Amino acid sequence: MTTLNHSAGSSAMTLLTAVFTPFRPDGGLDLDVVGDQADALAAWGTRGVYVGGTAGEGASMTTAERMALLERWCEVAAGRFDVIAHIGHTSLAEARDLAAHARDAGVQAISAVPPYFHRPPDAAAVADFFARVTQAAPDVPFIYYHIPGVTGVTVPASEVLTAARDRIPTFAGIKFAHDDLADLQRCLELADDRYELYVGSARLLLATMGIGARAAIGSAYNFAAPVFLRMIEHVERGELREARACQFLAQSAIDTAVAFGGELAGFKAAANLVGPDCGPCRPPLRSPGPAQVAELRDRLDALGLLAVAPSR
């Protein structure tokens, strides 16, 4: 099994990007854009991409679409950065099919949210479900995706980690998209350098670095990566005042984007302004209209985000 080492580098924090899925105006997949996305991300040095997750609207796509999207990402990422495939599904059989396909496509890891309609009641149920899913990809590292605000599965991630390490041979870590820093700290202590812990909230990146986090996966890095990279450099030099200023600037950019459609539609609109145009979100999400996009552009420009965008 491949060993993930995103926390083992010399940097104080390693950034991976939860990528948006490019859709045409009619809602169809636009796979031609994926190559441009990869080029833009490689330009600032992302260590990997997380495909088909929350930002990628995987739950709004068919299994066939998810597979086609992943295949394209594996093609364009080869030799440049890692690919983590989100294979979560409410159906065990579909999740297993997605896992097996991801293995065959050549991903470095698979990841999944727990079932979010008929929810697992405790950590053992979460781990047992994914033990069955990961049998379909027995040599691929598995990362549990903890995002209770979306799934409604509120089992603490630290409890899932404890259960998973004994039940899932390929268990490799957790993507932690929650604001419970005490639970994250427990996860870091339990992981003890054996498992990866990915911070899933860019809003809390600086705070999580303070308790030992070394890797992150997020969609804000599609449009605000230069600011976060500067912040990390300041931390490495011990310049905490400057690091806090960068986190504040990034937070302002995040809040600005959220005002134009929330953390998915707003973030995607912001990313479209600083990088390749990935089109609208799928219903029921509502993308901002032309007037709103123009206002968003002005506000991001006032923050300096467009001037430092790597692919503008």
PDB file of C-alpha atoms in Angstrom:
ATOM      1  CA  MET A   1       0.000   0.000   0.000  1.00  0.00           C
ATOM      2  CA  THR A   2       1.229   3.482  -0.855  1.00  0.00           C
ATOM      3  CA  THR A   3       2.156   5.539   2.195  1.00  0.00           C
ATOM      4  CA  LEU A   4       0.949   9.127   2.250  1.00  0.00           C
ATOM      5  CA  ASN A   5       3.518  11.624   3.512  1.00  0.00           C
ATOM      6  CA  HIS A   6       1.852  15.000   3.162  1.00  0.00           C
ATOM      7  CA  SER A   7       2.761  15.925   6.748  1.00  0.00           C
ATOM      8  CA  ALA A   8       6.372  14.809   6.510  1.00  0.00           C
ATOM      9  CA  GLY A   9       7.874  17.583   4.391  1.00  0.00           C
ATOM     10  CA  SER A  10       9.959  20.534   5.493  1.00  0.00           C
ATOM     11  CA  SER A  11       7.052  22.984   5.217  1.00  0.00           C
ATOM     12  CA  ALA A  12       5.091  23.907   8.322  1.00  0.00           C
ATOM     13  CA  MET A  13       1.876  23.220   6.386  1.00  0.00           C
ATOM     14  CA  THR A  14       1.195  21.316   3.159  1.00  0.00           C
ATOM     15  CA  LEU A  15      -1.773  22.437   1.060  1.00  0.00           C
ATOM     16  CA  LEU A  16      -3.932  20.198  -1.122  1.00  0.00           C
ATOM     17  CA  THR A  17      -6.845  21.567  -3.117  1.00  0.00           C
ATOM     18  CA  ALA A  18     -10.464  20.415  -3.089  1.00  0.00           C
ATOM     19  CA  VAL A  19     -11.192  21.109  -6.732  1.00  0.00           C
ATOM     20  CA  PHE A  20     -14.389  22.331  -8.332  1.00  0.00           C
ATOM     21  CA  THR A  21     -16.002  20.290 -11.071  1.00  0.00           C
ATOM     22  CA  PRO A  22     -16.279  22.192 -14.365  1.00  0.00           C
ATOM     23  CA  PHE A  23     -19.808  22.285 -15.745  1.00  0.00           C
ATOM     24  CA  ARG A  24     -21.114  23.816 -18.948  1.00  0.00           C
ATOM     25  CA  PRO A  25     -24.009  26.303 -18.762  1.00  0.00           C
ATOM     26  CA  ASP A  26     -26.409  23.429 -19.497  1.00  0.00           C
ATOM     27  CA  GLY A  27     -25.039  21.493 -16.509  1.00  0.00           C
ATOM     28  CA  GLY A  28     -23.048  18.911 -18.446  1.00  0.00           C
ATOM     29  CA  LEU A  29     -19.484  17.991 -17.519  1.00  0.00           C
ATOM     30  CA  ASP A  30     -16.803  20.097 -19.197  1.00  0.00           C
ATOM     31  CA  LEU A  31     -13.750  17.865 -18.905  1.00  0.00           C
ATOM     32  CA  ASP A  32     -11.732  20.052 -21.278  1.00  0.00           C
ATOM     33  CA  VAL A  33     -11.244  22.548 -18.433  1.00  0.00           C
ATOM     34  CA  VAL A  34      -9.580  20.052 -16.092  1.00  0.00           C
ATOM     35  CA  GLY A  35      -6.198  20.394 -17.781  1.00  0.00           C
ATOM     36  CA  ASP A  36      -6.274  24.163 -17.242  1.00  0.00           C
ATOM     37  CA  GLN A  37      -7.231  23.634 -13.602  1.00  0.00           C
ATOM     38  CA  ALA A  38      -4.277  21.317 -13.145  1.00  0.00           C
ATOM     39  CA  ASP A  39      -1.885  23.810 -14.739  1.00  0.00           C
ATOM     40  CA  ALA A  40      -3.113  26.621 -12.484  1.00  0.00           C
ATOM     41  CA  LEU A  41      -2.741  24.511  -9.347  1.00  0.00           C
ATOM     42  CA  ALA A  42       0.674  23.205 -10.338  1.00  0.00           C
ATOM     43  CA  ALA A  43       1.807  26.808 -10.870  1.00  0.00           C
ATOM     44  CA  TRP A  44       1.572  27.554  -7.158  1.00  0.00           C
ATOM     45  CA  GLY A  45       2.664  24.114  -6.048  1.00  0.00           C
ATOM     46  CA  THR A  46      -0.346  22.261  -4.692  1.00  0.00           C
ATOM     47  CA  ARG A  47       0.652  18.848  -3.343  1.00  0.00           C
ATOM     48  CA  GLY A  48      -2.554  17.207  -4.445  1.00  0.00           C
ATOM     49  CA  VAL A  49      -6.187  17.464  -5.446  1.00  0.00           C
ATOM     50  CA  TYR A  50      -9.315  16.122  -3.788  1.00  0.00           C
ATOM     51  CA  VAL A  51     -11.743  15.186  -6.561  1.00  0.00           C
ATOM     52  CA  GLY A  52     -15.522  14.854  -6.400  1.00  0.00           C
ATOM     53  CA  GLY A  53     -15.994  15.908  -2.799  1.00  0.00           C
ATOM     54  CA  THR A  54     -18.097  18.713  -1.354  1.00  0.00           C
ATOM     55  CA  ALA A  55     -16.549  21.421  -3.537  1.00  0.00           C
ATOM     56  CA  GLY A  56     -16.647  19.078  -6.515  1.00  0.00           C
ATOM     57  CA  GLU A  57     -20.394  18.484  -6.098  1.00  0.00           C
ATOM     58  CA  GLY A  58     -19.875  14.739  -6.196  1.00  0.00           C
ATOM     59  CA  ALA A  59     -23.254  14.130  -4.580  1.00  0.00           C
ATOM     60  CA  SER A  60     -24.909  15.937  -7.514  1.00  0.00           C
ATOM     61  CA  MET A  61     -23.217  13.742 -10.114  1.00  0.00           C
ATOM     62  CA  THR A  62     -23.928  10.296 -11.476  1.00  0.00           C
ATOM     63  CA  THR A  63     -21.489   7.497 -10.771  1.00  0.00           C
ATOM     64  CA  ALA A  64     -20.486   7.478 -14.442  1.00  0.00           C
ATOM     65  CA  GLU A  65     -19.769  11.216 -14.330  1.00  0.00           C
ATOM     66  CA  ARG A  66     -17.694  10.843 -11.178  1.00  0.00           C
ATOM     67  CA  MET A  67     -15.645   8.117 -12.813  1.00  0.00           C
ATOM     68  CA  ALA A  68     -15.073  10.126 -15.992  1.00  0.00           C
ATOM     69  CA  LEU A  69     -14.021  13.179 -13.985  1.00  0.00           C
ATOM     70  CA  LEU A  70     -11.576  11.169 -11.899  1.00  0.00           C
ATOM     71  CA  GLU A  71     -10.012   9.545 -14.946  1.00  0.00           C
ATOM     72  CA  ARG A  72      -9.342  12.971 -16.434  1.00  0.00           C
ATOM     73  CA  TRP A  73      -7.758  14.254 -13.223  1.00  0.00           C
ATOM     74  CA  CYS A  74      -5.497  11.227 -13.010  1.00  0.00           C
ATOM     75  CA  GLU A  75      -4.369  11.884 -16.584  1.00  0.00           C
ATOM     76  CA  VAL A  76      -3.459  15.537 -16.048  1.00  0.00           C
ATOM     77  CA  ALA A  77      -1.992  15.121 -12.552  1.00  0.00           C
ATOM     78  CA  ALA A  78       0.398  12.287 -13.365  1.00  0.00           C
ATOM     79  CA  GLY A  79       3.914  13.170 -12.256  1.00  0.00           C
ATOM     80  CA  ARG A  80       2.845  16.568 -10.879  1.00  0.00           C
ATOM     81  CA  PHE A  81       0.749  16.046  -7.760  1.00  0.00           C
ATOM     82  CA  ASP A  82      -1.325  13.455  -5.923  1.00  0.00           C
ATOM     83  CA  VAL A  83      -4.971  12.634  -6.573  1.00  0.00           C
ATOM     84  CA  ILE A  84      -7.360  11.735  -3.766  1.00  0.00           C
ATOM     85  CA  ALA A  85     -10.713  10.435  -4.993  1.00  0.00           C
ATOM     86  CA  HIS A  86     -13.851  11.024  -2.994  1.00  0.00           C
ATOM     87  CA  ILE A  87     -15.825   7.785  -3.338  1.00  0.00           C
ATOM     88  CA  GLY A  88     -18.486   8.409  -0.698  1.00  0.00           C
ATOM     89  CA  HIS A  89     -22.034   7.286  -1.445  1.00  0.00           C
ATOM     90  CA  THR A  90     -25.182   6.399   0.467  1.00  0.00           C
ATOM     91  CA  SER A  91     -25.120   3.020  -1.305  1.00  0.00           C
ATOM     92  CA  LEU A  92     -22.488   0.531  -0.159  1.00  0.00           C
ATOM     93  CA  ALA A  93     -22.425  -1.097  -3.601  1.00  0.00           C
ATOM     94  CA  GLU A  94     -21.920   2.220  -5.411  1.00  0.00           C
ATOM     95  CA  ALA A  95     -19.180   3.236  -2.974  1.00  0.00           C
ATOM     96  CA  ARG A  96     -17.402  -0.067  -3.602  1.00  0.00           C
ATOM     97  CA  ASP A  97     -17.661   0.428  -7.361  1.00  0.00           C
ATOM     98  CA  LEU A  98     -16.230   3.930  -7.038  1.00  0.00           C
ATOM     99  CA  ALA A  99     -13.405   2.636  -4.840  1.00  0.00           C
ATOM    100  CA  ALA A 100     -12.474  -0.117  -7.285  1.00  0.00           C
ATOM    101  CA  HIS A 101     -12.569   2.328 -10.182  1.00  0.00           C
ATOM    102  CA  ALA A 102     -10.367   4.806  -8.308  1.00  0.00           C
ATOM    103  CA  ARG A 103      -7.824   2.065  -7.663  1.00  0.00           C
ATOM    104  CA  ASP A 104      -7.761   1.180 -11.358  1.00  0.00           C
ATOM    105  CA  ALA A 105      -7.474   4.858 -12.329  1.00  0.00           C
ATOM    106  CA  GLY A 106      -4.269   5.137 -10.303  1.00  0.00           C
ATOM    107  CA  VAL A 107      -5.168   7.446  -7.420  1.00  0.00           C
ATOM    108  CA  GLN A 108      -2.876   7.891  -4.431  1.00  0.00           C
ATOM    109  CA  ALA A 109      -5.768   7.622  -1.955  1.00  0.00           C
ATOM    110  CA  ILE A 110      -9.522   7.286  -1.646  1.00  0.00           C
ATOM    111  CA  SER A 111     -11.710   9.181   0.777  1.00  0.00           C
ATOM    112  CA  ALA A 112     -15.369   9.291   1.749  1.00  0.00           C
ATOM    113  CA  VAL A 113     -18.011  10.891   3.888  1.00  0.00           C
ATOM    114  CA  PRO A 114     -20.147   8.442   5.874  1.00  0.00           C
ATOM    115  CA  PRO A 115     -23.692   7.647   4.675  1.00  0.00           C
ATOM    116  CA  TYR A 116     -25.735  10.770   5.350  1.00  0.00           C
ATOM    117  CA  PHE A 117     -29.345   9.619   4.944  1.00  0.00           C
ATOM    118  CA  HIS A 118     -29.407   6.432   6.995  1.00  0.00           C
ATOM    119  CA  ARG A 119     -26.621   7.554   9.288  1.00  0.00           C
ATOM    120  CA  PRO A 120     -24.272   5.291  11.252  1.00  0.00           C
ATOM    121  CA  PRO A 121     -25.025   5.674  14.979  1.00  0.00           C
ATOM    122  CA  ASP A 122     -21.513   5.309  16.370  1.00  0.00           C
ATOM    123  CA  ALA A 123     -17.835   5.001  15.502  1.00  0.00           C
ATOM    124  CA  ALA A 124     -17.980   1.223  15.196  1.00  0.00           C
ATOM    125  CA  ALA A 125     -20.750   1.484  12.597  1.00  0.00           C
ATOM    126  CA  VAL A 126     -18.752   4.057  10.629  1.00  0.00           C
ATOM    127  CA  ALA A 127     -15.644   1.887  10.665  1.00  0.00           C
ATOM    128  CA  ASP A 128     -17.519  -1.306   9.812  1.00  0.00           C
ATOM    129  CA  PHE A 129     -19.176   0.366   6.812  1.00  0.00           C
ATOM    130  CA  PHE A 130     -15.859   1.564   5.434  1.00  0.00           C
ATOM    131  CA  ALA A 131     -14.164  -1.743   6.146  1.00  0.00           C
ATOM    132  CA  ARG A 132     -16.557  -3.191   3.574  1.00  0.00           C
ATOM    133  CA  VAL A 133     -16.091  -0.303   1.141  1.00  0.00           C
ATOM    134  CA  THR A 134     -12.300  -0.443   1.217  1.00  0.00           C
ATOM    135  CA  GLN A 135     -12.226  -4.179   0.489  1.00  0.00           C
ATOM    136  CA  ALA A 136     -12.835  -3.096  -3.111  1.00  0.00           C
ATOM    137  CA  ALA A 137      -9.503  -1.217  -3.118  1.00  0.00           C
ATOM    138  CA  PRO A 138      -7.368  -3.265  -0.722  1.00  0.00           C
ATOM    139  CA  ASP A 139      -4.065  -1.582  -1.589  1.00  0.00           C
ATOM    140  CA  VAL A 140      -5.196   2.071  -1.629  1.00  0.00           C
ATOM    141  CA  PRO A 141      -4.924   4.334   1.455  1.00  0.00           C
ATOM    142  CA  PHE A 142      -8.299   5.419   2.849  1.00  0.00           C
ATOM    143  CA  ILE A 143      -9.015   8.832   4.378  1.00  0.00           C
ATOM    144  CA  TYR A 144     -12.197   9.319   6.393  1.00  0.00           C
ATOM    145  CA  TYR A 145     -13.953  12.614   5.611  1.00  0.00           C
ATOM    146  CA  HIS A 146     -15.357  14.158   8.794  1.00  0.00           C
ATOM    147  CA  ILE A 147     -17.789  16.957   7.910  1.00  0.00           C
ATOM    148  CA  PRO A 148     -20.694  16.744  10.381  1.00  0.00           C
ATOM    149  CA  GLY A 149     -22.185  20.071   9.336  1.00  0.00           C
ATOM    150  CA  VAL A 150     -23.028  18.530   5.964  1.00  0.00           C
ATOM    151  CA  THR A 151     -23.569  14.838   6.728  1.00  0.00           C
ATOM    152  CA  GLY A 152     -25.265  15.135  10.110  1.00  0.00           C
ATOM    153  CA  VAL A 153     -22.964  12.369  11.378  1.00  0.00           C
ATOM    154  CA  THR A 154     -21.743  13.860  14.641  1.00  0.00           C
ATOM    155  CA  VAL A 155     -19.635  10.961  15.904  1.00  0.00           C
ATOM    156  CA  PRO A 156     -16.344  12.565  17.046  1.00  0.00           C
ATOM    157  CA  ALA A 157     -13.550  12.040  14.546  1.00  0.00           C
ATOM    158  CA  SER A 158     -11.245  10.874  17.320  1.00  0.00           C
ATOM    159  CA  GLU A 159     -13.631   8.011  18.068  1.00  0.00           C
ATOM    160  CA  VAL A 160     -13.757   7.081  14.384  1.00  0.00           C
ATOM    161  CA  LEU A 161      -9.956   7.090  14.256  1.00  0.00           C
ATOM    162  CA  THR A 162      -9.763   4.706  17.206  1.00  0.00           C
ATOM    163  CA  ALA A 163     -12.312   2.349  15.652  1.00  0.00           C
ATOM    164  CA  ALA A 164     -10.952   2.582  12.115  1.00  0.00           C
ATOM    165  CA  ARG A 165      -7.352   1.731  12.898  1.00  0.00           C
ATOM    166  CA  ASP A 166      -8.468  -1.666  14.204  1.00  0.00           C
ATOM    167  CA  ARG A 167     -11.055  -2.402  11.502  1.00  0.00           C
ATOM    168  CA  ILE A 168      -9.742  -0.896   8.253  1.00  0.00           C
ATOM    169  CA  PRO A 169      -6.349  -2.229   7.110  1.00  0.00           C
ATOM    170  CA  THR A 170      -5.907   0.651   4.651  1.00  0.00           C
ATOM    171  CA  PHE A 171      -6.919   3.412   7.061  1.00  0.00           C
ATOM    172  CA  ALA A 172      -4.527   6.310   6.480  1.00  0.00           C
ATOM    173  CA  GLY A 173      -6.059   9.369   8.119  1.00  0.00           C
ATOM    174  CA  ILE A 174      -8.873  11.895   8.372  1.00  0.00           C
ATOM    175  CA  LYS A 175      -9.967  14.990   6.512  1.00  0.00           C
ATOM    176  CA  PHE A 176     -11.253  17.065   9.425  1.00  0.00           C
ATOM    177  CA  ALA A 177     -13.783  19.682   8.263  1.00  0.00           C
ATOM    178  CA  HIS A 178     -15.161  20.868  11.588  1.00  0.00           C
ATOM    179  CA  ASP A 179     -14.468  23.619  14.103  1.00  0.00           C
ATOM    180  CA  ASP A 180     -14.007  21.360  17.152  1.00  0.00           C
ATOM    181  CA  LEU A 181     -10.314  21.981  17.752  1.00  0.00           C
ATOM    182  CA  ALA A 182     -10.341  19.830  20.880  1.00  0.00           C
ATOM    183  CA  ASP A 183     -11.428  16.832  18.811  1.00  0.00           C
ATOM    184  CA  LEU A 184      -8.808  17.670  16.180  1.00  0.00           C
ATOM    185  CA  GLN A 185      -6.144  17.803  18.876  1.00  0.00           C
ATOM    186  CA  ARG A 186      -7.229  14.390  20.159  1.00  0.00           C
ATOM    187  CA  CYS A 187      -6.943  13.081  16.598  1.00  0.00           C
ATOM    188  CA  LEU A 188      -3.436  14.497  16.267  1.00  0.00           C
ATOM    189  CA  GLU A 189      -2.407  12.848  19.514  1.00  0.00           C
ATOM    190  CA  LEU A 190      -3.920   9.499  18.516  1.00  0.00           C
ATOM    191  CA  ALA A 191      -2.404   9.665  15.033  1.00  0.00           C
ATOM    192  CA  ASP A 192       1.108   9.997  16.469  1.00  0.00           C
ATOM    193  CA  ASP A 193       2.633  10.427  12.993  1.00  0.00           C
ATOM    194  CA  ARG A 194       1.102   7.143  11.784  1.00  0.00           C
ATOM    195  CA  TYR A 195      -1.907   8.763  10.110  1.00  0.00           C
ATOM    196  CA  GLU A 196      -2.483  11.927   8.122  1.00  0.00           C
ATOM    197  CA  LEU A 197      -4.729  14.637   9.583  1.00  0.00           C
ATOM    198  CA  TYR A 198      -5.936  17.120   6.970  1.00  0.00           C
ATOM    199  CA  VAL A 199      -7.457  20.377   8.168  1.00  0.00           C
ATOM    200  CA  GLY A 200     -10.622  20.965   6.147  1.00  0.00           C
ATOM    201  CA  SER A 201     -11.351  24.554   7.182  1.00  0.00           C
ATOM    202  CA  ALA A 202      -9.176  27.293   5.703  1.00  0.00           C
ATOM    203  CA  ARG A 203     -10.715  29.688   8.214  1.00  0.00           C
ATOM    204  CA  LEU A 204      -8.895  27.847  10.980  1.00  0.00           C
ATOM    205  CA  LEU A 205      -5.625  27.102   9.217  1.00  0.00           C
ATOM    206  CA  LEU A 206      -3.391  29.282  11.386  1.00  0.00           C
ATOM    207  CA  ALA A 207      -5.095  28.147  14.596  1.00  0.00           C
ATOM    208  CA  THR A 208      -4.707  24.488  13.677  1.00  0.00           C
ATOM    209  CA  MET A 209      -1.028  24.959  12.929  1.00  0.00           C
ATOM    210  CA  GLY A 210      -0.696  26.042  16.536  1.00  0.00           C
ATOM    211  CA  ILE A 211      -1.835  22.621  17.780  1.00  0.00           C
ATOM    212  CA  GLY A 212       0.329  20.631  15.413  1.00  0.00           C
ATOM    213  CA  ALA A 213      -1.567  20.227  12.138  1.00  0.00           C
ATOM    214  CA  ARG A 214       0.752  19.892   9.140  1.00  0.00           C
ATOM    215  CA  ALA A 215      -1.548  19.297   6.159  1.00  0.00           C
ATOM    216  CA  ALA A 216      -4.780  20.752   4.804  1.00  0.00           C
ATOM    217  CA  ILE A 217      -7.327  20.128   2.067  1.00  0.00           C
ATOM    218  CA  GLY A 218      -9.629  22.969   1.098  1.00  0.00           C
ATOM    219  CA  SER A 219     -11.513  24.697  -1.685  1.00  0.00           C
ATOM    220  CA  ALA A 220     -10.414  28.210  -0.672  1.00  0.00           C
ATOM    221  CA  TYR A 221      -6.986  27.375  -2.104  1.00  0.00           C
ATOM    222  CA  ASN A 222      -8.550  27.577  -5.562  1.00  0.00           C
ATOM    223  CA  PHE A 223      -8.652  31.368  -5.215  1.00  0.00           C
ATOM    224  CA  ALA A 224      -6.638  32.402  -2.146  1.00  0.00           C
ATOM    225  CA  ALA A 225      -3.614  30.090  -2.187  1.00  0.00           C
ATOM    226  CA  PRO A 226      -1.008  32.895  -2.493  1.00  0.00           C
ATOM    227  CA  VAL A 227      -2.238  34.483   0.741  1.00  0.00           C
ATOM    228  CA  PHE A 228      -2.121  31.192   2.628  1.00  0.00           C
ATOM    229  CA  LEU A 229       1.329  30.399   1.249  1.00  0.00           C
ATOM    230  CA  ARG A 230       2.600  33.757   2.520  1.00  0.00           C
ATOM    231  CA  MET A 231       1.063  32.993   5.897  1.00  0.00           C
ATOM    232  CA  ILE A 232       2.869  29.665   6.067  1.00  0.00           C
ATOM    233  CA  GLU A 233       6.168  31.343   5.187  1.00  0.00           C
ATOM    234  CA  HIS A 234       5.675  33.861   7.993  1.00  0.00           C
ATOM    235  CA  VAL A 235       5.003  31.043  10.463  1.00  0.00           C
ATOM    236  CA  GLU A 236       8.182  29.281   9.381  1.00  0.00           C
ATOM    237  CA  ARG A 237      10.141  32.482  10.046  1.00  0.00           C
ATOM    238  CA  GLY A 238       8.470  33.026  13.401  1.00  0.00           C
ATOM    239  CA  GLU A 239       6.684  36.161  12.171  1.00  0.00           C
ATOM    240  CA  LEU A 240       3.383  35.577  13.897  1.00  0.00           C
ATOM    241  CA  ARG A 241       2.055  39.123  13.576  1.00  0.00           C
ATOM    242  CA  GLU A 242       2.481  38.954   9.808  1.00  0.00           C
ATOM    243  CA  ALA A 243       1.000  35.449   9.741  1.00  0.00           C
ATOM    244  CA  ARG A 244      -2.084  36.681  11.579  1.00  0.00           C
ATOM    245  CA  ALA A 245      -2.447  39.518   9.065  1.00  0.00           C
ATOM    246  CA  CYS A 246      -2.431  36.985   6.227  1.00  0.00           C
ATOM    247  CA  GLN A 247      -5.028  34.833   7.951  1.00  0.00           C
ATOM    248  CA  PHE A 248      -7.188  37.921   8.454  1.00  0.00           C
ATOM    249  CA  LEU A 249      -6.848  38.831   4.759  1.00  0.00           C
ATOM    250  CA  ALA A 250      -7.727  35.287   3.734  1.00  0.00           C
ATOM    251  CA  GLN A 251     -10.708  35.343   6.060  1.00  0.00           C
ATOM    252  CA  SER A 252     -11.881  38.586   4.469  1.00  0.00           C
ATOM    253  CA  ALA A 253     -11.660  36.957   1.042  1.00  0.00           C
ATOM    254  CA  ILE A 254     -13.581  33.926   2.286  1.00  0.00           C
ATOM    255  CA  ASP A 255     -16.304  36.082   3.842  1.00  0.00           C
ATOM    256  CA  THR A 256     -16.547  38.077   0.627  1.00  0.00           C
ATOM    257  CA  ALA A 257     -17.008  34.953  -1.482  1.00  0.00           C
ATOM    258  CA  VAL A 258     -19.544  33.484   0.940  1.00  0.00           C
ATOM    259  CA  ALA A 259     -21.697  36.602   0.531  1.00  0.00           C
ATOM    260  CA  PHE A 260     -22.157  35.686  -3.145  1.00  0.00           C
ATOM    261  CA  GLY A 261     -23.648  32.230  -2.861  1.00  0.00           C
ATOM    262  CA  GLY A 262     -22.214  30.510   0.173  1.00  0.00           C
ATOM    263  CA  GLU A 263     -19.146  28.362   0.622  1.00  0.00           C
ATOM    264  CA  LEU A 264     -19.732  26.442  -2.577  1.00  0.00           C
ATOM    265  CA  ALA A 265     -21.338  28.672  -5.195  1.00  0.00           C
ATOM    266  CA  GLY A 266     -19.539  31.756  -3.858  1.00  0.00           C
ATOM    267  CA  PHE A 267     -16.173  30.020  -3.658  1.00  0.00           C
ATOM    268  CA  LYS A 268     -16.585  28.629  -7.167  1.00  0.00           C
ATOM    269  CA  ALA A 269     -17.443  32.072  -8.521  1.00  0.00           C
ATOM    270  CA  ALA A 270     -14.339  33.497  -6.849  1.00  0.00           C
ATOM    271  CA  ALA A 271     -12.194  30.709  -8.258  1.00  0.00           C
ATOM    272  CA  ASN A 272     -13.592  31.367 -11.727  1.00  0.00           C
ATOM    273  CA  LEU A 273     -12.298  34.938 -11.463  1.00  0.00           C
ATOM    274  CA  VAL A 274      -8.726  34.021 -10.549  1.00  0.00           C
ATOM    275  CA  GLY A 275      -8.319  30.804 -12.526  1.00  0.00           C
ATOM    276  CA  PRO A 276      -9.960  28.668 -15.201  1.00  0.00           C
ATOM    277  CA  ASP A 277     -13.711  29.169 -15.544  1.00  0.00           C
ATOM    278  CA  CYS A 278     -15.399  26.050 -14.148  1.00  0.00           C
ATOM    279  CA  GLY A 279     -18.885  27.284 -14.924  1.00  0.00           C
ATOM    280  CA  PRO A 280     -21.912  27.266 -12.627  1.00  0.00           C
ATOM    281  CA  CYS A 281     -22.933  24.949  -9.825  1.00  0.00           C
ATOM    282  CA  ARG A 282     -25.632  22.377 -10.365  1.00  0.00           C
ATOM    283  CA  PRO A 283     -29.112  22.814  -8.879  1.00  0.00           C
ATOM    284  CA  PRO A 284     -30.283  23.148  -6.205  1.00  0.00           C
ATOM    285  CA  LEU A 285     -27.306  25.458  -5.655  1.00  0.00           C
ATOM    286  CA  ARG A 286     -27.638  28.904  -7.230  1.00  0.00           C
ATOM    287  CA  SER A 287     -24.623  30.571  -8.786  1.00  0.00           C
ATOM    288  CA  PRO A 288     -24.350  34.380  -8.663  1.00  0.00           C
ATOM    289  CA  GLY A 289     -25.554  36.274 -11.725  1.00  0.00           C
ATOM    290  CA  PRO A 290     -23.470  38.623 -13.904  1.00  0.00           C
ATOM    291  CA  ALA A 291     -24.052  41.713 -11.751  1.00  0.00           C
ATOM    292  CA  GLN A 292     -23.115  39.836  -8.598  1.00  0.00           C
ATOM    293  CA  VAL A 293     -20.011  38.401 -10.243  1.00  0.00           C
ATOM    294  CA  ALA A 294     -18.942  41.906 -11.267  1.00  0.00           C
ATOM    295  CA  GLU A 295     -19.338  43.089  -7.685  1.00  0.00           C
ATOM    296  CA  LEU A 296     -17.445  40.057  -6.398  1.00  0.00           C
ATOM    297  CA  ARG A 297     -14.627  40.827  -8.834  1.00  0.00           C
ATOM    298  CA  ASP A 298     -14.395  44.410  -7.557  1.00  0.00           C
ATOM    299  CA  ARG A 299     -14.342  43.311  -3.929  1.00  0.00           C
ATOM    300  CA  LEU A 300     -11.715  40.636  -4.472  1.00  0.00           C
ATOM    301  CA  ASP A 301      -9.642  43.107  -6.475  1.00  0.00           C
ATOM    302  CA  ALA A 302      -9.854  45.585  -3.598  1.00  0.00           C
ATOM    303  CA  LEU A 303      -8.432  42.889  -1.325  1.00  0.00           C
ATOM    304  CA  GLY A 304      -5.570  42.304  -3.748  1.00  0.00           C
ATOM    305  CA  LEU A 305      -6.648  38.760  -4.583  1.00  0.00           C
ATOM    306  CA  LEU A 306      -6.832  39.232  -8.330  1.00  0.00           C
ATOM    307  CA  ALA A 307      -3.432  40.904  -8.518  1.00  0.00           C
ATOM    308  CA  VAL A 308      -1.699  37.878  -6.975  1.00  0.00           C
ATOM    309  CA  ALA A 309      -3.735  35.166  -8.676  1.00  0.00           C
ATOM    310  CA  PRO A 310      -1.274  32.705 -10.233  1.00  0.00           C
ATOM    311  CA  SER A 311      -3.260  32.150 -13.408  1.00  0.00           C
ATOM    312  CA  ARG A 312      -5.000  35.468 -14.027  1.00  0.00           C
TER     313      ARG A 312
END
